[in-house]
Coordinates of C-alpha atoms in Angstrom, one line a residue:
Chain G
F1 CA -23.4 51.3 -28.0
A2 CA -21.1 52.0 -30.8
G3 CA -18.4 49.8 -29.3
L4 CA -20.8 46.7 -29.2
A5 CA -20.5 46.4 -32.9
D6 CA -16.9 45.2 -32.5
V7 CA -17.7 42.7 -29.8
S8 CA -20.1 40.4 -31.6
I9 CA -20.1 36.7 -32.4
S10 CA -19.2 37.1 -36.0
E11 CA -16.3 35.3 -37.6
D12 CA -13.6 37.9 -36.9
I13 CA -13.2 36.7 -33.3
P14 CA -11.2 33.5 -33.4
V15 CA -12.9 31.9 -30.4
E16 CA -12.4 28.3 -31.6
G17 CA -8.8 28.8 -32.3
E18 CA -8.1 30.0 -28.8
I19 CA -9.9 27.2 -27.0
T20 CA -8.1 24.2 -28.5
I21 CA -6.1 22.9 -25.6
P22 CA -2.8 21.2 -26.5
V23 CA -2.7 19.1 -23.3
G24 CA -1.4 16.0 -25.1
S25 CA -4.7 14.4 -25.4
R26 CA -4.5 15.6 -29.0
S27 CA -2.6 12.4 -30.0
P28 CA 0.1 12.5 -32.6
D29 CA -0.7 11.2 -36.0
E30 CA 0.7 7.7 -35.4
D31 CA -2.0 7.0 -32.8
Y32 CA -4.6 7.4 -35.4
S33 CA -2.8 5.0 -37.7
T34 CA -2.8 2.2 -35.2
L35 CA -6.6 2.3 -35.0
D36 CA -6.8 1.1 -38.6
E37 CA -4.4 -1.8 -38.5
P38 CA -5.7 -5.3 -38.2
V39 CA -6.2 -6.7 -34.6
R40 CA -3.6 -9.3 -35.2
D41 CA -0.9 -6.7 -35.6
T42 CA -1.9 -5.0 -32.4
I43 CA -1.9 -8.2 -30.4
L44 CA 1.4 -9.3 -31.9
R45 CA 3.0 -6.0 -31.1
D46 CA 1.9 -6.2 -27.5
L47 CA 3.0 -9.8 -27.3
K48 CA 6.4 -8.9 -28.6
A49 CA 6.8 -6.1 -26.1
V50 CA 5.8 -8.5 -23.3
G51 CA 8.2 -11.2 -24.6
K52 CA 11.0 -8.7 -24.8
K53 CA 10.5 -7.8 -21.1
F54 CA 10.5 -11.5 -20.1
V55 CA 13.9 -11.8 -21.7
H56 CA 15.1 -8.7 -19.9
V57 CA 14.0 -10.3 -16.6
M58 CA 15.7 -13.6 -17.3
Y59 CA 18.9 -11.9 -18.2
P60 CA 18.9 -8.8 -16.0
K61 CA 21.2 -6.3 -17.7
K62 CA 21.1 -2.7 -16.8
S63 CA 18.8 -1.6 -19.5
S64 CA 15.9 0.8 -19.0
A65 CA 13.5 -0.8 -21.5
L66 CA 11.5 -2.4 -18.7
L67 CA 11.1 0.9 -17.0
R68 CA 10.5 3.1 -19.9
D69 CA 7.6 1.3 -21.6
W70 CA 5.9 -0.2 -18.6
D71 CA 2.9 -2.4 -19.0
L72 CA 0.9 -4.6 -16.7
W73 CA 0.0 -7.4 -19.1
G74 CA 3.0 -9.5 -18.2
P75 CA 2.4 -9.3 -14.5
L76 CA -1.3 -10.1 -14.9
V77 CA -0.5 -13.2 -17.0
L78 CA 2.1 -14.4 -14.5
C79 CA -0.1 -13.7 -11.5
V80 CA -3.0 -15.6 -13.0
S81 CA -0.9 -18.6 -14.1
L82 CA 0.8 -18.8 -10.7
A83 CA -2.5 -18.6 -8.9
L84 CA -4.0 -21.3 -11.2
M85 CA -1.1 -23.6 -10.6
L86 CA -1.4 -23.2 -6.9
Q87 CA -4.9 -24.5 -7.0
G88 CA -5.7 -28.0 -6.2
G89 CA -3.4 -28.4 -3.3
S90 CA -4.8 -29.0 0.2
A91 CA -4.1 -30.8 3.3
D92 CA -7.6 -32.2 3.8
S93 CA -10.3 -32.7 1.3
K94 CA -12.8 -30.6 3.2
D95 CA -10.7 -27.9 4.7
D96 CA -8.6 -25.9 2.3
G97 CA -5.0 -25.7 3.3
G98 CA -3.8 -24.2 0.1
P99 CA -4.1 -20.6 -0.9
Q100 CA -7.2 -19.6 -2.7
F101 CA -7.0 -18.0 -6.1
A102 CA -8.0 -14.6 -4.7
E103 CA -5.5 -14.9 -1.9
V104 CA -2.6 -15.3 -4.3
F105 CA -3.8 -12.4 -6.4
V106 CA -4.3 -10.1 -3.4
I107 CA -0.9 -11.0 -1.9
I108 CA 0.9 -10.3 -5.1
W109 CA -0.8 -7.0 -5.9
F110 CA -1.1 -5.8 -2.3
G111 CA 2.5 -6.7 -1.7
A112 CA 3.7 -4.9 -4.8
V113 CA 1.7 -1.8 -3.9
V114 CA 3.2 -1.8 -0.4
I115 CA 6.7 -2.1 -1.7
T116 CA 6.1 0.7 -4.2
L117 CA 4.7 3.0 -1.6
N118 CA 7.7 2.2 0.6
S119 CA 10.2 3.0 -2.0
K120 CA 8.4 6.2 -2.9
L121 CA 8.4 7.2 0.8
L122 CA 12.0 6.5 1.1
G123 CA 12.7 9.0 -1.7
G124 CA 12.7 6.9 -4.8
T125 CA 12.5 8.5 -8.2
I126 CA 10.6 5.7 -9.9
S127 CA 6.9 6.1 -10.7
F128 CA 4.1 4.0 -9.2
F129 CA 3.3 1.9 -12.3
Q130 CA 6.9 1.4 -13.3
S131 CA 7.6 -0.2 -10.0
L132 CA 4.5 -2.4 -10.2
C133 CA 5.6 -3.4 -13.7
V134 CA 9.1 -4.4 -12.5
L135 CA 7.9 -6.3 -9.5
G136 CA 5.3 -8.1 -11.5
Y137 CA 7.6 -9.2 -14.2
C138 CA 10.2 -10.4 -11.7
V139 CA 7.7 -13.0 -10.6
L140 CA 8.6 -14.9 -13.8
P141 CA 11.4 -17.0 -12.3
L142 CA 9.1 -18.1 -9.5
T143 CA 6.4 -19.1 -12.0
V144 CA 9.0 -21.2 -13.7
A145 CA 9.9 -22.7 -10.4
M146 CA 6.2 -23.5 -9.7
L147 CA 6.0 -25.3 -13.1
V148 CA 9.1 -27.3 -12.3
C149 CA 7.7 -28.1 -8.8
R150 CA 4.5 -29.4 -10.2
L151 CA 6.3 -31.6 -12.7
V152 CA 8.6 -33.0 -10.0
L153 CA 5.6 -33.7 -7.8
L154 CA 4.0 -35.7 -10.6
A155 CA 7.0 -38.0 -10.3
G156 CA 6.6 -38.5 -6.5
S157 CA 6.6 -36.6 -3.2
G158 CA 9.4 -38.0 -1.1
T159 CA 12.4 -36.5 0.4
V160 CA 14.3 -36.4 -2.8
S161 CA 11.6 -34.5 -4.6
F162 CA 11.4 -32.1 -1.7
I163 CA 15.2 -31.4 -1.9
I164 CA 15.0 -30.9 -5.6
R165 CA 12.1 -28.5 -5.1
L166 CA 13.8 -26.7 -2.3
I167 CA 16.9 -26.1 -4.5
V168 CA 14.9 -24.9 -7.5
V169 CA 12.7 -22.6 -5.5
V170 CA 15.6 -21.1 -3.6
A171 CA 17.5 -20.5 -6.8
M172 CA 14.6 -18.9 -8.5
F173 CA 13.8 -16.8 -5.4
G174 CA 17.4 -15.5 -5.5
W175 CA 17.1 -14.8 -9.2
S176 CA 13.8 -12.9 -8.7
T177 CA 15.2 -10.8 -5.9
L178 CA 18.4 -10.0 -7.8
A179 CA 16.5 -9.1 -11.0
S180 CA 14.1 -6.7 -9.3
T181 CA 16.8 -5.0 -7.2
A182 CA 18.9 -4.6 -10.4
F183 CA 16.0 -2.5 -11.7
L184 CA 14.6 -0.8 -8.6
A185 CA 17.6 -0.1 -6.5
D186 CA 19.1 2.3 -9.0
S187 CA 16.3 4.7 -8.4
Q188 CA 17.1 5.1 -4.7
P189 CA 19.6 7.3 -3.0
P190 CA 22.7 5.1 -2.7
N191 CA 22.9 4.7 1.1
R192 CA 19.3 3.5 1.4
K193 CA 19.3 0.6 -1.0
A194 CA 19.2 -2.0 1.8
L195 CA 16.0 -0.4 3.1
V196 CA 14.3 -1.0 -0.2
V197 CA 15.7 -4.4 -0.9
Y198 CA 14.5 -5.9 2.4
P199 CA 10.7 -5.7 1.7
I200 CA 11.3 -7.0 -1.9
F201 CA 13.2 -9.9 -0.2
L202 CA 10.2 -10.6 2.1
F203 CA 7.7 -10.4 -0.7
Y204 CA 9.4 -13.0 -2.9
F205 CA 10.1 -15.0 0.2
V206 CA 6.4 -15.3 0.9
I207 CA 5.6 -16.2 -2.7
S208 CA 8.4 -18.8 -2.6
W209 CA 7.1 -20.2 0.6
M210 CA 3.7 -20.6 -1.0
I211 CA 5.3 -22.5 -3.9
L212 CA 7.5 -24.7 -1.8
T213 CA 4.7 -25.8 0.6
F214 CA 2.3 -26.7 -2.2
T215 CA 1.3 -30.3 -1.9
P216 CA -1.2 -31.7 -4.4
Q217 CA -4.2 -33.6 -3.3
Chain E
G1 CA -14.9 53.6 -26.7
P2 CA -13.4 50.1 -27.2
G3 CA -10.3 50.9 -25.3
T4 CA -12.1 51.6 -22.0
M5 CA -14.1 48.5 -22.3
S6 CA -11.3 46.0 -23.0
A7 CA -9.2 47.1 -20.1
P8 CA -11.8 46.2 -17.4
G9 CA -12.6 43.1 -19.4
A10 CA -9.1 41.9 -19.3
A11 CA -9.0 42.5 -15.5
A12 CA -12.3 40.5 -15.1
A13 CA -11.1 37.5 -17.1
G14 CA -7.8 37.3 -15.5
G15 CA -6.5 34.6 -17.9
G16 CA -4.2 35.0 -20.9
R17 CA -6.8 34.5 -23.5
S18 CA -7.6 37.4 -25.7
G19 CA -11.0 35.8 -26.7
A20 CA -12.0 35.9 -23.0
A21 CA -10.9 39.4 -22.6
E22 CA -13.1 40.6 -25.4
W23 CA -16.0 38.6 -24.0
G24 CA -15.3 40.1 -20.7
G25 CA -15.6 43.6 -22.2
F26 CA -19.0 42.7 -23.5
E27 CA -20.1 41.4 -20.1
D28 CA -18.8 44.4 -18.4
N29 CA -20.9 46.6 -20.6
V30 CA -24.0 44.5 -20.1
Q31 CA -23.9 44.2 -16.3
G32 CA -22.0 47.3 -15.3
G33 CA -19.1 46.0 -13.2
G34 CA -19.0 42.2 -13.4
S35 CA -21.6 41.3 -10.8
A36 CA -23.0 37.8 -10.7
V37 CA -26.6 38.8 -10.9
I38 CA -27.9 38.6 -14.4
D39 CA -30.5 41.0 -15.5
M40 CA -32.4 39.6 -18.4
E41 CA -34.1 42.8 -19.3
N42 CA -30.8 44.6 -19.6
M43 CA -29.4 41.9 -21.7
D44 CA -32.3 42.0 -24.1
D45 CA -32.1 45.8 -24.4
T46 CA -28.4 46.1 -24.9
S47 CA -27.4 43.0 -26.8
G48 CA -28.3 44.2 -30.2
S49 CA -28.5 40.7 -31.6
S50 CA -31.5 38.5 -32.0
F51 CA -32.6 35.8 -29.6
E52 CA -31.4 33.0 -31.9
D53 CA -28.0 34.5 -31.9
M54 CA -28.1 34.5 -28.1
G55 CA -29.0 30.8 -28.1
E56 CA -26.2 30.0 -30.5
M57 CA -23.7 32.0 -28.5
H58 CA -24.8 30.3 -25.4
Q59 CA -24.3 26.8 -27.0
R60 CA -20.9 27.6 -28.2
M61 CA -19.8 29.0 -24.9
K62 CA -21.1 25.9 -23.1
E63 CA -19.1 23.6 -25.5
E64 CA -16.0 25.6 -25.0
E65 CA -16.5 25.6 -21.3
E66 CA -16.9 21.8 -21.3
E67 CA -13.7 21.4 -23.3
E68 CA -11.9 23.6 -20.9
A69 CA -13.2 21.7 -17.8
E70 CA -12.2 18.3 -19.2
G71 CA -8.8 19.5 -20.4
E72 CA -7.8 21.2 -17.2
A73 CA -9.3 19.3 -14.3
G74 CA -6.4 20.0 -12.1
A75 CA -6.1 23.7 -12.7
A76 CA -9.3 24.7 -10.9
E77 CA -8.0 28.1 -9.9
E78 CA -7.3 29.2 -13.4
E79 CA -10.6 28.2 -14.6
D80 CA -12.2 30.0 -11.7
G81 CA -11.2 33.4 -13.1
E82 CA -12.3 32.5 -16.6
F83 CA -15.6 31.1 -15.5
L84 CA -16.4 34.2 -13.5
G85 CA -15.4 36.3 -16.4
M86 CA -17.8 34.5 -18.8
K87 CA -20.5 33.7 -16.3
G88 CA -22.6 36.6 -16.9
L89 CA -22.9 36.0 -20.6
R90 CA -25.2 33.0 -20.7
G91 CA -27.8 33.5 -18.1
Q92 CA -29.1 31.2 -15.5
L93 CA -28.8 27.9 -17.4
G94 CA -25.3 28.7 -18.4
R95 CA -24.3 29.6 -14.9
Q96 CA -25.6 26.3 -13.6
V97 CA -23.7 24.4 -16.2
A98 CA -20.6 26.4 -15.3
D99 CA -21.2 25.6 -11.6
Q100 CA -21.5 21.9 -12.2
M101 CA -18.4 21.8 -14.3
W102 CA -16.5 23.7 -11.7
Q103 CA -17.7 21.4 -8.9
V104 CA -16.7 18.3 -10.8
G105 CA -13.3 19.7 -11.6
K106 CA -12.8 20.9 -8.0
R107 CA -13.8 17.5 -6.6
Q108 CA -11.4 15.7 -8.9
A109 CA -8.6 18.1 -8.1
S110 CA -9.2 17.9 -4.3
R111 CA -9.4 14.1 -4.4
A112 CA -6.2 13.8 -6.3
F113 CA -4.5 16.3 -4.1
S114 CA -5.6 14.6 -0.9
L115 CA -4.4 11.3 -2.2
Y116 CA -1.0 12.7 -2.9
A117 CA -0.9 14.7 0.3
N118 CA -1.5 11.6 2.3
I119 CA 1.7 10.0 1.0
D120 CA 3.5 13.2 1.9
I121 CA 2.2 13.2 5.4
L122 CA 3.9 9.8 6.0
R123 CA 7.2 10.8 4.3
P124 CA 9.0 12.2 7.4
Y125 CA 8.3 9.0 9.3
F126 CA 10.3 7.0 6.7
D127 CA 13.3 9.2 6.7
V128 CA 15.9 6.7 8.1
E129 CA 19.2 5.2 7.3
P130 CA 20.0 1.5 7.5
V131 CA 22.5 2.1 10.3
Q132 CA 19.8 3.8 12.3
V133 CA 17.4 1.0 11.8
R134 CA 20.0 -1.6 12.9
A135 CA 20.9 0.5 15.9
R136 CA 17.3 0.8 17.0
L137 CA 16.7 -2.9 16.5
L138 CA 19.6 -3.7 18.9
E139 CA 18.5 -1.0 21.3
S140 CA 15.0 -2.5 21.6
M141 CA 16.5 -5.4 23.5
I142 CA 18.4 -3.3 26.0
P143 CA 16.4 -1.9 28.9
V144 CA 17.4 1.6 29.9
K145 CA 18.5 2.3 33.4
M146 CA 17.7 6.0 33.7
I147 CA 14.0 6.2 34.4
N148 CA 14.1 9.6 36.1
F149 CA 14.0 11.7 33.0
P150 CA 12.1 11.0 29.7
Q151 CA 13.8 8.7 27.3
K152 CA 13.9 9.7 23.7
I153 CA 11.7 7.6 21.3
A154 CA 12.3 8.0 17.6
G155 CA 9.1 8.5 15.8
E156 CA 9.8 6.4 12.8
L157 CA 7.5 3.9 11.1
Y158 CA 9.8 2.1 8.6
G159 CA 11.3 -0.3 11.2
P160 CA 8.0 -1.2 12.9
L161 CA 6.2 -1.8 9.6
M162 CA 9.0 -4.1 8.4
L163 CA 9.0 -5.9 11.7
V164 CA 5.2 -6.5 11.4
F165 CA 5.6 -7.9 7.9
T166 CA 8.5 -10.1 9.1
L167 CA 6.3 -11.4 11.9
V168 CA 3.6 -12.2 9.3
A169 CA 6.1 -14.2 7.3
I170 CA 7.4 -16.1 10.3
L171 CA 3.8 -16.8 11.4
L172 CA 2.9 -18.2 8.0
H173 CA 6.0 -20.4 8.1
G174 CA 5.0 -21.6 11.6
M175 CA 1.4 -22.2 10.6
K176 CA 2.4 -24.3 7.6
T177 CA 4.9 -26.4 9.3
S178 CA 2.4 -27.2 12.0
D179 CA -0.4 -27.9 9.6
T180 CA -2.7 -25.5 11.2
I181 CA -6.2 -25.8 9.8
I182 CA -8.2 -22.6 9.7
R183 CA -11.9 -23.2 9.3
E184 CA -13.0 -19.7 8.6
G185 CA -10.7 -17.4 6.7
T186 CA -7.4 -18.1 5.2
L187 CA -3.9 -18.6 6.5
M188 CA -2.7 -15.4 5.0
G189 CA -5.6 -13.4 6.2
T190 CA -5.3 -14.7 9.7
A191 CA -1.6 -14.0 9.9
I192 CA -1.9 -10.4 8.6
G193 CA -5.0 -9.7 10.7
T194 CA -3.4 -11.0 13.9
C195 CA -0.1 -9.1 13.5
F196 CA -1.5 -5.8 12.3
G197 CA -4.4 -6.0 14.7
Y198 CA -2.0 -6.4 17.6
W199 CA 0.3 -3.6 16.5
L200 CA -2.4 -1.1 15.7
G201 CA -4.9 -2.2 18.4
V202 CA -2.6 -2.5 21.3
S203 CA -0.8 0.8 20.4
S204 CA -4.1 2.6 20.4
F205 CA -5.2 1.1 23.6
I206 CA -1.9 1.9 25.4
Y207 CA -2.0 5.4 23.9
F208 CA -5.5 5.8 25.4
L209 CA -4.3 4.6 28.7
A210 CA -1.3 6.9 28.5
Y211 CA -3.7 9.8 27.9
L212 CA -5.6 8.8 31.0
C213 CA -2.4 8.4 33.0
N214 CA -0.9 11.7 31.8
A215 CA 2.1 10.0 30.1
Q216 CA 4.1 12.0 27.7
I217 CA 3.9 10.0 24.5
T218 CA 2.4 10.6 21.1
M219 CA 0.7 8.1 18.9
V220 CA 3.5 7.7 16.4
Q221 CA 6.0 7.2 19.2
M222 CA 3.7 4.5 20.7
L223 CA 3.4 2.8 17.3
S224 CA 7.2 2.9 17.0
L225 CA 7.9 1.7 20.5
L226 CA 5.5 -1.3 20.2
G227 CA 6.7 -2.1 16.7
Y228 CA 10.3 -2.3 17.7
G229 CA 9.2 -4.4 20.7
L230 CA 8.0 -7.0 18.2
F231 CA 11.7 -7.7 17.3
G232 CA 11.9 -9.9 20.3
H233 CA 8.8 -11.8 19.2
C234 CA 10.2 -12.3 15.8
I235 CA 13.5 -13.8 17.1
T236 CA 11.7 -16.0 19.6
L237 CA 9.2 -17.3 17.1
F238 CA 11.8 -17.8 14.3
V239 CA 13.9 -20.0 16.6
T240 CA 11.1 -21.9 18.3
Y241 CA 9.1 -22.7 15.2
N242 CA 12.0 -24.5 13.9
I243 CA 13.3 -26.2 17.0
H244 CA 10.3 -27.7 18.7
F245 CA 11.3 -27.8 22.4
H246 CA 8.7 -26.4 24.7
S247 CA 11.3 -25.7 27.4
L248 CA 13.4 -23.8 24.9
F249 CA 10.4 -21.7 24.1
Y250 CA 9.9 -20.9 27.8
V251 CA 13.5 -19.8 28.1
F252 CA 13.2 -17.6 25.1
W253 CA 9.8 -16.3 26.2
L254 CA 11.2 -15.1 29.5
G255 CA 14.6 -14.1 28.3
V256 CA 14.0 -12.4 24.9
G257 CA 10.4 -11.5 25.4
G258 CA 11.1 -10.3 28.9
L259 CA 14.0 -8.1 27.7
S260 CA 12.0 -6.3 25.1
T261 CA 9.1 -5.9 27.4
L262 CA 11.4 -4.4 30.1
R263 CA 12.7 -1.9 27.6
M264 CA 9.3 -0.7 26.6
V265 CA 8.2 -0.6 30.2
A266 CA 11.3 1.4 31.2
V267 CA 10.7 3.9 28.5
L268 CA 7.1 4.4 29.5
V269 CA 7.9 4.7 33.1
S270 CA 10.4 7.4 32.4
R271 CA 7.7 9.4 30.7
T272 CA 5.0 8.9 33.4
V273 CA 4.6 10.6 36.8
G274 CA 3.0 9.0 39.7
H275 CA 3.2 5.4 41.1
T276 CA -0.4 4.3 40.3
Q277 CA -0.2 5.6 36.8
R278 CA 3.1 3.9 36.2
L279 CA 1.8 0.7 37.6
I280 CA -1.4 0.7 35.5
L281 CA 0.4 1.6 32.2
C282 CA 3.3 -0.7 32.5
G283 CA 1.4 -3.6 34.0
T284 CA -1.0 -3.5 31.1
L285 CA 1.7 -3.3 28.4
A286 CA 3.8 -6.0 30.0
A287 CA 0.8 -8.4 30.3
L288 CA -0.4 -7.8 26.8
H289 CA 3.1 -8.1 25.2
M290 CA 4.0 -11.3 27.0
L291 CA 0.6 -12.9 26.5
F292 CA 0.8 -12.2 22.8
L293 CA 4.0 -14.1 22.5
L294 CA 2.5 -17.0 24.4
Y295 CA -0.6 -16.9 22.2
L296 CA 1.4 -16.8 19.0
H297 CA 3.4 -19.8 20.0
F298 CA 0.6 -22.0 21.2
A299 CA -2.1 -21.0 18.8
Y300 CA -0.1 -21.7 15.7
H301 CA 2.2 -24.5 16.7
K302 CA 1.5 -28.2 16.5
V303 CA -2.2 -28.0 17.3
V304 CA -4.4 -31.1 17.1
E305 CA -6.4 -31.0 14.0
G306 CA -10.0 -29.7 13.8
I307 CA -10.1 -28.0 17.2
L308 CA -8.5 -24.7 16.3
D309 CA -10.7 -21.9 15.2
T310 CA -8.2 -19.1 15.6
L311 CA -10.6 -16.3 14.8
E312 CA -12.6 -17.0 17.9
G313 CA -10.2 -18.3 20.4
P314 CA -7.5 -15.7 21.5
N315 CA -8.4 -16.2 25.1
M316 CA -8.1 -19.9 25.3
P317 CA -5.7 -20.8 28.1
P318 CA -2.6 -22.3 26.6
F319 CA -2.1 -24.9 29.2
Q320 CA -4.9 -27.1 27.8
R321 CA -3.1 -27.4 24.5
V322 CA 0.2 -28.2 26.1
A323 CA -1.2 -31.4 27.5
R324 CA -2.6 -32.5 24.2
D325 CA 0.4 -31.5 22.1
I326 CA 3.1 -33.4 23.9
P327 CA 3.9 -36.9 22.9
V328 CA 3.5 -39.4 25.6
V329 CA 7.3 -39.8 26.2
S330 CA 8.0 -36.4 27.7
N331 CA 4.7 -36.0 29.6
A332 CA 6.3 -36.0 33.0
V333 CA 8.8 -33.3 32.1
L334 CA 6.1 -31.2 30.6
N335 CA 3.8 -31.6 33.6
T336 CA 6.4 -30.3 35.9
T337 CA 7.2 -27.4 33.6
T338 CA 3.6 -26.5 33.3
K339 CA 3.3 -26.4 37.1
A340 CA 6.3 -24.3 37.4
V341 CA 5.0 -21.8 34.9
A342 CA 1.6 -21.8 36.5
L343 CA 3.3 -20.9 39.8
T344 CA 5.3 -18.1 38.3
L345 CA 2.2 -16.6 36.5

């Protein structure tokens, strides 16, 4: 048993040194520093990031900022505000002809997931959450259209208001589709862009249809 | 000496960690060959350290193991070797902990892998070019003439899936412009349920019948065939939801619906042998396809309020609604049309 004296649990064997796993969960130093900052700074930083992405959507240039730091705060805020604004519209008082809150939510997220899966299956190079992020942020023009529609409907609901609403919704629908294709189509092989654009077109068409057919009580 | 012990130890551990290799050497000496059975008496005799030291060693090993398990949930195989190498060191309790950690890690890894693998299973069915999709859409309206040898069906799912979603969108538009009131459920849910239910349900049913009738067709091909057959439905509904003439609808129903049904029927006939089987299969498919178009038009189009409960009434004969729908002016025209249709069907 002479050899056993070498193999003991004394300090010479650097067991702890070996086991530390540098998987990346060992965050760099700056992560620790953001834990100590005041909450206001954290919130403002996140708000600024979301605001910057809104600007990117409204003026779609070929920048990769939207893709690189994806986040789902913006899409959540847009989805909730759109769903809230679509409440209170119904054909009858008893039977609900307008979409429920949960319906809008499910349509937007389920539709975005389906489009993402489709683009991945067609050989896209974009990741799942990046695609969700882009599709969610590009709902912004349609939310603006919803706001405008509600304001127009406050003034009256005749043919003129319908035409105004139609023009606004169609313009914003085009803007949404163009903005999202500007970001998403680049990640596809060049001859298959049309295959990816079509479901995006359908998705925003359904949302625009919900906005256009909204009639307040 | 130490040299002879560390060599089998490294072999037992398998990993690249020198700490593990040295531990493995210790285990080898204790158990004589890396067997999984722990002999406590042997351990006590040969350890040379006190019982407290054994406990401390056991605790440290467990902590290291937990860290490993959390850090490398996906690399179950690598851990396997390490675990087996260090298993013998800690006794029964240690081995149970090691087992649990490994089970958790393996479950996580297999779940993640099966999720990813599911997407990959579908990948070859989405491998199409836009030109191909366009060509197939146009082909779906042209019945084939050669029914004596099997016609090729492309097993692709992109086109059918997009057509089903398009049908959902058209249906929503039709329901809204006709102020359909859904008592239970929602507009969106009804539209999606109807379209997907038809596509998946009728495909499965016809596939089952094809199995009974010895037809040469696979499930994916059936899904693809029926999906492309919905192109005619999409066109018909898109036109007739916007131009509200019932006679126009009947023309489209027979013409466009009939063409796409003929194409599906011809392809199926070319893949089936025997007259009775061909009759059963094609009769069922033709009936279901044409009736679905009829149902979509009448169920979601200008229905009198309050009567419709679309979740429960797919078998309602459409002619009743025709009488109610029509304004008084064109009653006579519609009565003759209804009689004509009743005669043809």
